[in-house]
Coordinates of C-alpha atoms in Angstrom, one line a residue:
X300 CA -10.9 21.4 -1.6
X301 CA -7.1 22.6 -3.0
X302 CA -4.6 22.8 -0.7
X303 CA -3.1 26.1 -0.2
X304 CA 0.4 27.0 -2.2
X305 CA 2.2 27.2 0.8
X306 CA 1.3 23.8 1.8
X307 CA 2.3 21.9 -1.7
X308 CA 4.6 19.3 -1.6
X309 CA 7.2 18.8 -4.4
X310 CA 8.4 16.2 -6.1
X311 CA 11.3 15.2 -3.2
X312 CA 8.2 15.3 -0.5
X313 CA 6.2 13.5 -2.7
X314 CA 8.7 10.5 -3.2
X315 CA 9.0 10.5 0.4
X316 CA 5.1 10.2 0.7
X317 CA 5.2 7.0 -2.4
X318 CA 8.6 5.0 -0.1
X319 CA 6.9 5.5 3.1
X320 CA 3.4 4.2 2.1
X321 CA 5.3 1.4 0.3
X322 CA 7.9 0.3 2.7
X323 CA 5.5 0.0 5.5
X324 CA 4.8 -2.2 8.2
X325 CA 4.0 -5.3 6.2
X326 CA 7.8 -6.0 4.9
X327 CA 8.9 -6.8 8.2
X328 CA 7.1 -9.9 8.1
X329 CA 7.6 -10.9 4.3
X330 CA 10.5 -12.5 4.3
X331 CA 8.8 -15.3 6.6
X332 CA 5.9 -14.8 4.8
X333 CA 7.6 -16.4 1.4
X334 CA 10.0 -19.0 3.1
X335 CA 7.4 -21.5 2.0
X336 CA 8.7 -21.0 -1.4
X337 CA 12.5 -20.4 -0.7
X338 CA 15.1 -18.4 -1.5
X339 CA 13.8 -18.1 -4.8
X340 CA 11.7 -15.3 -3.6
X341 CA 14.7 -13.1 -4.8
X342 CA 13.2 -13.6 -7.9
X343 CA 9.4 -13.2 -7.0
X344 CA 10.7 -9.8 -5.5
X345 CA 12.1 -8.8 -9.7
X346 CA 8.4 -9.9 -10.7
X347 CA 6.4 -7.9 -8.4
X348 CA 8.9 -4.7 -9.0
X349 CA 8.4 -5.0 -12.9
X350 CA 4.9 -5.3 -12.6
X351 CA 5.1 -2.1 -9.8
X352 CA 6.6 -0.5 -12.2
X353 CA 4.2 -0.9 -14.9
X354 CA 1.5 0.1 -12.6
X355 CA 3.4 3.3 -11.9
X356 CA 3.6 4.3 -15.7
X357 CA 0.2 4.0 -15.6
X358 CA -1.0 5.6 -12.7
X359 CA 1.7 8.6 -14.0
X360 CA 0.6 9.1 -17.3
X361 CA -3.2 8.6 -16.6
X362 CA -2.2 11.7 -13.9
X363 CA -1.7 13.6 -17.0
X364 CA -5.0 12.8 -18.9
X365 CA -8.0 14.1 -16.8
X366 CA -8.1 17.3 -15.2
X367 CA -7.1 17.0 -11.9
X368 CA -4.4 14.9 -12.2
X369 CA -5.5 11.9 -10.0
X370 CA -5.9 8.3 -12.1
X371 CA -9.2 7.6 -10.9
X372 CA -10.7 10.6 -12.6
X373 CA -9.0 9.4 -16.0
X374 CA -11.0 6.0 -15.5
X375 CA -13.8 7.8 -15.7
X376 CA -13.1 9.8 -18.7
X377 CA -12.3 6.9 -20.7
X378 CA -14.8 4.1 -19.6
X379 CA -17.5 6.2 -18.4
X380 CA -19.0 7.4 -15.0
X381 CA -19.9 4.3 -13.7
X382 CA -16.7 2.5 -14.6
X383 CA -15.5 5.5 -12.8
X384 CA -17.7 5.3 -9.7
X385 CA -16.5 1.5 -9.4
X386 CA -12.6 2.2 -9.8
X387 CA -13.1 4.8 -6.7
X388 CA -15.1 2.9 -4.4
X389 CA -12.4 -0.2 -4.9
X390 CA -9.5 1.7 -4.2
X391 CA -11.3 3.9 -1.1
X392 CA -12.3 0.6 0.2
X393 CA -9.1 -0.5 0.0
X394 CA -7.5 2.6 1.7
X395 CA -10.1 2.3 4.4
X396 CA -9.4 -0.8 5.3
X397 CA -5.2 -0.1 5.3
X398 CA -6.0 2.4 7.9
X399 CA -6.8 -0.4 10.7
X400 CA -4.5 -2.9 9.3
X401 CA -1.4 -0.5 9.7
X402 CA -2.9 0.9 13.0
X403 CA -2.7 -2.8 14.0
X404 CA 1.0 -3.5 13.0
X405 CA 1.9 -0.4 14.7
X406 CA -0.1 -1.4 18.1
X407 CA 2.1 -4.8 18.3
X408 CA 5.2 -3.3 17.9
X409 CA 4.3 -1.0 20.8
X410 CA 3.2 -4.5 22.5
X411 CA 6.1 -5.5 22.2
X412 CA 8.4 -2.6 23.5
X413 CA 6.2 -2.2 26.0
X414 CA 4.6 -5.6 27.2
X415 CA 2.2 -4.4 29.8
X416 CA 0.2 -3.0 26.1
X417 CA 0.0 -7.1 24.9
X418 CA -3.4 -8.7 24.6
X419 CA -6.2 -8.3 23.0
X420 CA -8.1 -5.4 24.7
X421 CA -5.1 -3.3 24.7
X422 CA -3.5 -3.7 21.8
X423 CA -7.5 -2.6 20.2
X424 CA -7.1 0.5 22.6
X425 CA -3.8 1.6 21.5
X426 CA -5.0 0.6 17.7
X427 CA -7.9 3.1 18.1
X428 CA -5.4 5.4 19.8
X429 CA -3.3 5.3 16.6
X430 CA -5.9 6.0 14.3
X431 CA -7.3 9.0 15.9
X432 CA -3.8 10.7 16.4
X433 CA -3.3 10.5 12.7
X434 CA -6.8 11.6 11.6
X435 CA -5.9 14.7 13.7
X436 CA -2.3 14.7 11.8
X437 CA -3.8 13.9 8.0
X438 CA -6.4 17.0 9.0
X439 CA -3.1 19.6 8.1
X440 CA -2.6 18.3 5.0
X441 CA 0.2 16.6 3.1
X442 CA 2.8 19.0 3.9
X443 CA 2.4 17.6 7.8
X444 CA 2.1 14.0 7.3
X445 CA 5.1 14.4 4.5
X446 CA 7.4 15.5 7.0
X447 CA 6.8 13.1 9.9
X448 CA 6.6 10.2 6.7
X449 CA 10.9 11.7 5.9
X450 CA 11.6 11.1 9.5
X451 CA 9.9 7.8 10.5
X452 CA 11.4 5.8 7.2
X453 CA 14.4 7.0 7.7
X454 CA 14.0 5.5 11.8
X455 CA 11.7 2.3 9.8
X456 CA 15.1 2.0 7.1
X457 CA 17.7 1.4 10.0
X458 CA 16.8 -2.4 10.7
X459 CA 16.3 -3.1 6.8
X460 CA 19.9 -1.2 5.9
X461 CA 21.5 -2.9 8.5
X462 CA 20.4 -6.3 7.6
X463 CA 20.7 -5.3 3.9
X464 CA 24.4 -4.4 4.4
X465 CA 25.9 -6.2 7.0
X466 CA 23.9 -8.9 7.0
X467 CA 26.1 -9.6 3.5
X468 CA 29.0 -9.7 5.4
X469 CA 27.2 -12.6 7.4
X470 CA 25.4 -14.5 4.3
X471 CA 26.0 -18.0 4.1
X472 CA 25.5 -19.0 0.5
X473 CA 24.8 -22.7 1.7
X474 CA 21.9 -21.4 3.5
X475 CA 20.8 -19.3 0.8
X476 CA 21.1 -22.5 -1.6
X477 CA 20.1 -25.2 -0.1
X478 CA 16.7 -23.4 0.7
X479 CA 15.8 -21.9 -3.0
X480 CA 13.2 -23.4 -4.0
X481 CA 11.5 -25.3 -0.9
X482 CA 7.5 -25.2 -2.7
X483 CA 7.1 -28.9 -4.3
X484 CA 6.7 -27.2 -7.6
X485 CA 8.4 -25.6 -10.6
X486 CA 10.7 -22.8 -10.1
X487 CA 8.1 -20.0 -12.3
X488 CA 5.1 -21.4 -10.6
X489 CA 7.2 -20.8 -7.2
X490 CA 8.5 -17.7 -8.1
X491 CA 4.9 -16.2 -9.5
X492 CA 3.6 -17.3 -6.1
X493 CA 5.6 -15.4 -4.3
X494 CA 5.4 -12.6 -6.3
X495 CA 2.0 -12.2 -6.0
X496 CA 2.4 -12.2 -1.9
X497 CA 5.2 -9.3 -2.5
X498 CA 3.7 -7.2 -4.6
X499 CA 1.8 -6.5 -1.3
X500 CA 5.0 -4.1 -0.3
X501 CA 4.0 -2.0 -3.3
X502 CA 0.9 -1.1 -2.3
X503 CA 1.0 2.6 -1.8
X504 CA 3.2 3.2 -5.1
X505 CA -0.2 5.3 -6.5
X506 CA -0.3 7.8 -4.1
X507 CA 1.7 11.0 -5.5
X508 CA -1.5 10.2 -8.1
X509 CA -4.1 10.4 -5.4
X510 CA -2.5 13.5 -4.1
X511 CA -1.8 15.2 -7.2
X512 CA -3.8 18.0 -6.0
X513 CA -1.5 18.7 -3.5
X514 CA 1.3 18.6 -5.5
X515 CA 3.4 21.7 -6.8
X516 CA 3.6 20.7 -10.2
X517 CA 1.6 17.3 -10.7
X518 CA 2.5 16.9 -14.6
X519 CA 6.5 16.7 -13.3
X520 CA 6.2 16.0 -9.9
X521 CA 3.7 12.7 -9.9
X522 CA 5.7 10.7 -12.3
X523 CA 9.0 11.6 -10.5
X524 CA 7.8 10.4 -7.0
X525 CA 6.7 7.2 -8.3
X526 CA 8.8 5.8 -10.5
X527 CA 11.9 7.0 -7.6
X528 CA 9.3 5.4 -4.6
X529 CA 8.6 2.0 -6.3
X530 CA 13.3 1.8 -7.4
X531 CA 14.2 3.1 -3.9
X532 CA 12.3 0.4 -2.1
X533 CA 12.9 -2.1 -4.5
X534 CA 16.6 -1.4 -3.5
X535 CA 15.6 -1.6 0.3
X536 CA 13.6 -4.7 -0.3
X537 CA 15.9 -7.1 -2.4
X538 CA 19.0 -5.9 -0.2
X539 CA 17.5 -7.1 2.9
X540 CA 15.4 -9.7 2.2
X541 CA 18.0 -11.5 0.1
X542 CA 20.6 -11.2 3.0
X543 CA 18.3 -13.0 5.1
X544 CA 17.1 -15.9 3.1
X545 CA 21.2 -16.2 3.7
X546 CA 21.5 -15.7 7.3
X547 CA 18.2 -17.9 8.6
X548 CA 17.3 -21.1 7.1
X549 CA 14.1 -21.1 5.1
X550 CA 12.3 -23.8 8.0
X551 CA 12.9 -21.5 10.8
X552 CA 12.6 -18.6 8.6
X553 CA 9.3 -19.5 8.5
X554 CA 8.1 -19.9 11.7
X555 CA 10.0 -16.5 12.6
X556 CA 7.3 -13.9 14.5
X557 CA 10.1 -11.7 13.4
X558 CA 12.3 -12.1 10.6
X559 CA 14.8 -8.7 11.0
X560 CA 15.0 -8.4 14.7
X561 CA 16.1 -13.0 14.8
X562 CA 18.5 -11.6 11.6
X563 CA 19.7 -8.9 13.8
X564 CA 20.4 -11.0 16.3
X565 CA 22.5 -13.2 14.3
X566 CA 24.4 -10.1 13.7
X567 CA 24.5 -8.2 16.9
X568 CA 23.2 -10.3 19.7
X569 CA 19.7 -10.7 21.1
X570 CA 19.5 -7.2 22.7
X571 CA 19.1 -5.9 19.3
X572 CA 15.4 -7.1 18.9
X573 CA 14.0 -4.4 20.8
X574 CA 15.7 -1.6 18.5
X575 CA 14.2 -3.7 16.0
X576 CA 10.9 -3.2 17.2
X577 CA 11.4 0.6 17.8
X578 CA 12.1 1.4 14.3
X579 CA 9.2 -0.8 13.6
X580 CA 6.8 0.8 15.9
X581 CA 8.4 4.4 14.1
X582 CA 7.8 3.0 10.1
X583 CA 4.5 1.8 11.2
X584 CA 3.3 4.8 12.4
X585 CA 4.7 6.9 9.5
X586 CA 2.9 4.7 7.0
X587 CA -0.4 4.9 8.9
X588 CA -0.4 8.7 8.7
X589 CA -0.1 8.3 4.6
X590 CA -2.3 5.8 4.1
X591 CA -4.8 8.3 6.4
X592 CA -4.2 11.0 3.5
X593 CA -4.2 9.1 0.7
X594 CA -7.7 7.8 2.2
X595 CA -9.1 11.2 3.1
X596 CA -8.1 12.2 -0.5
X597 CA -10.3 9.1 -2.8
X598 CA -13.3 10.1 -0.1
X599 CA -13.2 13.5 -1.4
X600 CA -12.4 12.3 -5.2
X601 CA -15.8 10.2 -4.9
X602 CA -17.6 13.0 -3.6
X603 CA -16.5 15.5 -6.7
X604 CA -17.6 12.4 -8.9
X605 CA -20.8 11.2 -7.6
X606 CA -22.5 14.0 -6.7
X607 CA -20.2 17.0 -7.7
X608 CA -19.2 19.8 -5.5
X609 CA -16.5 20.2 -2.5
X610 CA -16.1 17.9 0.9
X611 CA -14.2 19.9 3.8
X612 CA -10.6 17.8 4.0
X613 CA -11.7 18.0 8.1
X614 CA -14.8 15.7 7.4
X615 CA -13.2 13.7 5.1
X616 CA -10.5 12.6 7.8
X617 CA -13.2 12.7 10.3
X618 CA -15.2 10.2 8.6
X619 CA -12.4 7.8 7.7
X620 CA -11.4 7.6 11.7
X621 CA -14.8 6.8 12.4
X622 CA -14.9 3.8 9.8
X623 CA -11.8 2.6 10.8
X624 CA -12.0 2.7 14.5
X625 CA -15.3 0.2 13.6
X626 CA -13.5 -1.7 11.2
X627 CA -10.7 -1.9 14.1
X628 CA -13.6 -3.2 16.3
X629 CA -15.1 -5.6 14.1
X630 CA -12.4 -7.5 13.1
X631 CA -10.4 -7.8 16.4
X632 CA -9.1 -11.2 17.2
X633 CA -7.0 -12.9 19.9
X634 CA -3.6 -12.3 18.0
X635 CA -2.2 -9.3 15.7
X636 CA -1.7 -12.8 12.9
X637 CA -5.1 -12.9 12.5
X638 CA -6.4 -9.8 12.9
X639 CA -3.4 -8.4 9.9
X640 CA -4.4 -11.8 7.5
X641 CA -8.2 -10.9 7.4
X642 CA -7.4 -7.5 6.4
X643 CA -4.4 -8.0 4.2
X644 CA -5.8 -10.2 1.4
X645 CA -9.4 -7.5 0.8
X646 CA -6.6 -5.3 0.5
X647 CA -4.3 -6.6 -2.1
X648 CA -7.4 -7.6 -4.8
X649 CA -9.1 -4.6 -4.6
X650 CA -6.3 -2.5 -5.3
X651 CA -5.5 -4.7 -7.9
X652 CA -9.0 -4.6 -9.3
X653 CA -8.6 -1.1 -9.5
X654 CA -5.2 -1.0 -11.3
X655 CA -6.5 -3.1 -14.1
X656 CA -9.0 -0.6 -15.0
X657 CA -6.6 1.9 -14.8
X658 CA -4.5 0.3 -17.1
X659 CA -7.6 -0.4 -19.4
X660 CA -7.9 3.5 -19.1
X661 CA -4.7 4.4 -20.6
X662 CA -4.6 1.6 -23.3
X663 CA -7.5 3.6 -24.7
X664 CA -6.5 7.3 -23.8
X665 CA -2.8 6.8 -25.2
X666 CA -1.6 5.4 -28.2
X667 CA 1.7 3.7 -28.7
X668 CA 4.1 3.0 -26.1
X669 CA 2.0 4.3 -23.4
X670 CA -0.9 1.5 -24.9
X671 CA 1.5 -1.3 -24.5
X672 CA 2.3 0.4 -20.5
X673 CA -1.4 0.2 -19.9
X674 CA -1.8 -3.2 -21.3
X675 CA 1.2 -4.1 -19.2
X676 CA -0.9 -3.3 -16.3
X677 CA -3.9 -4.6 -16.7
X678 CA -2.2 -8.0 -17.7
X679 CA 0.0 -7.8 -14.8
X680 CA -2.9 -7.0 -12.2
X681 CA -5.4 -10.1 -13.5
X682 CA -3.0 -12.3 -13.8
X683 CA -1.7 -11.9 -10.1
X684 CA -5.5 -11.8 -9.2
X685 CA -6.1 -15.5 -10.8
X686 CA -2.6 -16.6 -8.8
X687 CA -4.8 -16.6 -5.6
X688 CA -6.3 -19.2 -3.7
X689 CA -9.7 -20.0 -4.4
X690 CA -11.3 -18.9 -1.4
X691 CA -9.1 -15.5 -1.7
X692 CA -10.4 -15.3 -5.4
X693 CA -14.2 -15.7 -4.5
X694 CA -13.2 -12.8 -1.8
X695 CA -12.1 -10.5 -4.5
X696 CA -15.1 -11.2 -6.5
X697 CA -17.5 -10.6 -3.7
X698 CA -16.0 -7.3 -3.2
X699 CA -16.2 -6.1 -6.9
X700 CA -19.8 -7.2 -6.5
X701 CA -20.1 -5.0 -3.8
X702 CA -18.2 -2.0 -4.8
X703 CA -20.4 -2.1 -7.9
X704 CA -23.6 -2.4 -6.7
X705 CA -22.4 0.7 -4.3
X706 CA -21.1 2.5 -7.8
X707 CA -24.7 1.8 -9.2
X708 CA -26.4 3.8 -6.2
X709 CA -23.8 6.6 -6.5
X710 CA -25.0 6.9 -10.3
X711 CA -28.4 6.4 -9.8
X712 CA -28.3 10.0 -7.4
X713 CA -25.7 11.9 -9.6
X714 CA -28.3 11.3 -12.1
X715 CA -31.4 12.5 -9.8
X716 CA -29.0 15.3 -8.8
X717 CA -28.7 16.5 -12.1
X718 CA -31.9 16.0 -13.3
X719 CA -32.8 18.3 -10.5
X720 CA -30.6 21.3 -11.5
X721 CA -31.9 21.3 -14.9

């Protein structure tokens, strides 16, 4: 199902849509997230933006090799259905499980603004809540969830500009020193480490791909938003992140429950943490209501591909509410920590499984420079995969087992669906 012309997004809207998928909820807590390693992270964050990069080339000019525009369609023009069928089911499987992870993040900020919503059975209420207001919202189309993505980054950006500029005026560069490289081990391995836990905050940089459809003029536009998404939060990121590894030192940094509102604070008093959390609770939300597109969108991509025909957008939205309010359910735990780790790390490697077949993809569709690009990717993508833990590797694995065997029953019915028209 096309969206209508009138409700197109162009290539502005559309690098709105990439930014506030990317710069979501998650980079709040990043900076204590890598303070294991140190400050050296500034340096993990140049690693997982090349690599971002790379995987936005790819995603942009596989856009231009299928019909249709999005990336997953080229996968299956160049390695075949199944191959195809695989790539989809990893990346709606990781979309469907962003939904309730980003619901989450956005329940505790709201927690925390308002603390009569703390514990567990609320904060799974107001999480369920979330989801269903922006399955109702992703139901209009891009053009909606486009415009109330513009305004919550620009209420999500105020805590990261303001720590990313006058938090400079507050850095302490014998902070920032003496805590570079706190990990025990070699500055690349500590710097690859943390790379591979940032490149998290580029999750979302494919989705002017998975909305092509919905895009004025997908050949210009998709490459545009990207490639402007993944260097406009790259900016945000570095800026704010950095300034902070100079305002808090990297041991309390990383036992910080809140790494921007205790550098706020440093700045502007404690009273600051709850506008913190405001802006939080506004990014959060924002982010949720593109991830809930994006979602809809690879639900309707597999449909096309496994069994051909159209899937009303409505249903599509519907069905992704459902799975997330159970995924919601079954993975609630006794703090927001937990509850955000479990879903965080199926994220990261199947999207990341996906992206190396993409980049396989355009290594064979494209010659030349573009080869190298896909290469690039591919490389990129296995070799943060292998920089895992053990236990987080055997997780990915288990999931491309299961995304395949899934891609296997998909092909085995286009097949009986085919043989039935002829």
């Amino acid at each position: 199902m096309k969206a209508t012309p009138g409700t197109k997004i162009g290539r502005v809207m559309g690098t709105f849509i990439v930014a506030t998928t990317m710069i979501g909820s998650g980079v709040y807590m990043l900076p204590a997230t890598v303070a294991t390693y140190g400050s050296i992270s500034a340096v993990g964050w140049l690693i997982a933006a090349f690599g971002a990069v790379l995987t936005g080339l790819t995603l942009a000019a596989l856009a231009r090799v299928a019909p249709g525009g999005c990336f997953l369609y080229s996968i299956a023009r160049q390695l075949g259905t199944f191959a195809g069928l695989v790539a989809t089911m990893l990346y709606l499987l990781s979309s469907a499980i962003s939904v309730p992870m980003v619901a989450v993040a956005t329940a505790g900020y709201v927690s925390f603004i308002v603390p009569a919503l703390g514990g567990q059975q609320n904060i799974l209420l107001v999480t369920i809540a979330f989801i269903w207001v922006f399955t109702l919202l992703s139901w209009r189309g891009a053009a909606v969830i486009a415009r109330v993505g513009s305004l919550t980054l620009m209420i999500g950006l105020l805590p990261l500009l303001l720590v990313g500029t006058v938090g400079w005026l507050h850095f302490d560069q014998t902070i920032f020193r003496a805590g570079w490289n706190v990990s025990g081990t070699s500055d690349l391995t500590a710097a690859l480490h943390a790379a591979m836990l940032l490149f998290m905050a580029y999750l979302g940089l494919e989705n002017a791909s998975i909305i092509s459809d919905q895009m004025r003029d997908p050949n210009r536009d998709v490459p545009i938003a990207t490639i402007a998404g993944i260097l406009f939060a790259t900016l945000i990121y570095l800026a704010s992140t950095t300034a902070i590894s100079g305002l808090i030192p990297v041991a309390a940094l990383a036992h910080s429950a809140a790494p921007f509102a205790d550098a706020t604070a440093i700045m502007l008093g404690s009273a600051s943490a709850l506008l913190v959390a405001v802006c939080g609770a506004s990014k959060a939300a924002g982010t949720l209501g593109a991830v809930q597109l994006g979602t809809a969108e690879s639900l309707l991509i597999l449909k096309r591909q496994a069994v051909g025909g159209q899937l009303s957008r409505g249903i599509a939205n519907l069905g992704i509410g459902v799975f997330a309010t159970v995924l919601a359910l079954a993975t609630s735990a006794p703090t927001i920590a937990v509850q955000f780790g479990v879903l965080v790390s199926a994220l990261v490697s199947l999207c990341l499984l996906s992206f190396a077949l993409a980049g396989v993809a355009l290594a064979r569709a494209r010659g030349g420079v573009q080869r190298l690009v896909g290469l690039g990717c591919t490389a990129f993508s296995v070799g943060i995969l292998a920089s895992q833990s053990a236990r987080d590797l055997q997780v990915a694995m288990v999931l491309l087992a299961l995304a395949s065997i899934a891609a296997l029953l998909l092909r085995h019915r286009q097949r009986r669906v085919q043989a039935a028209l002829v």
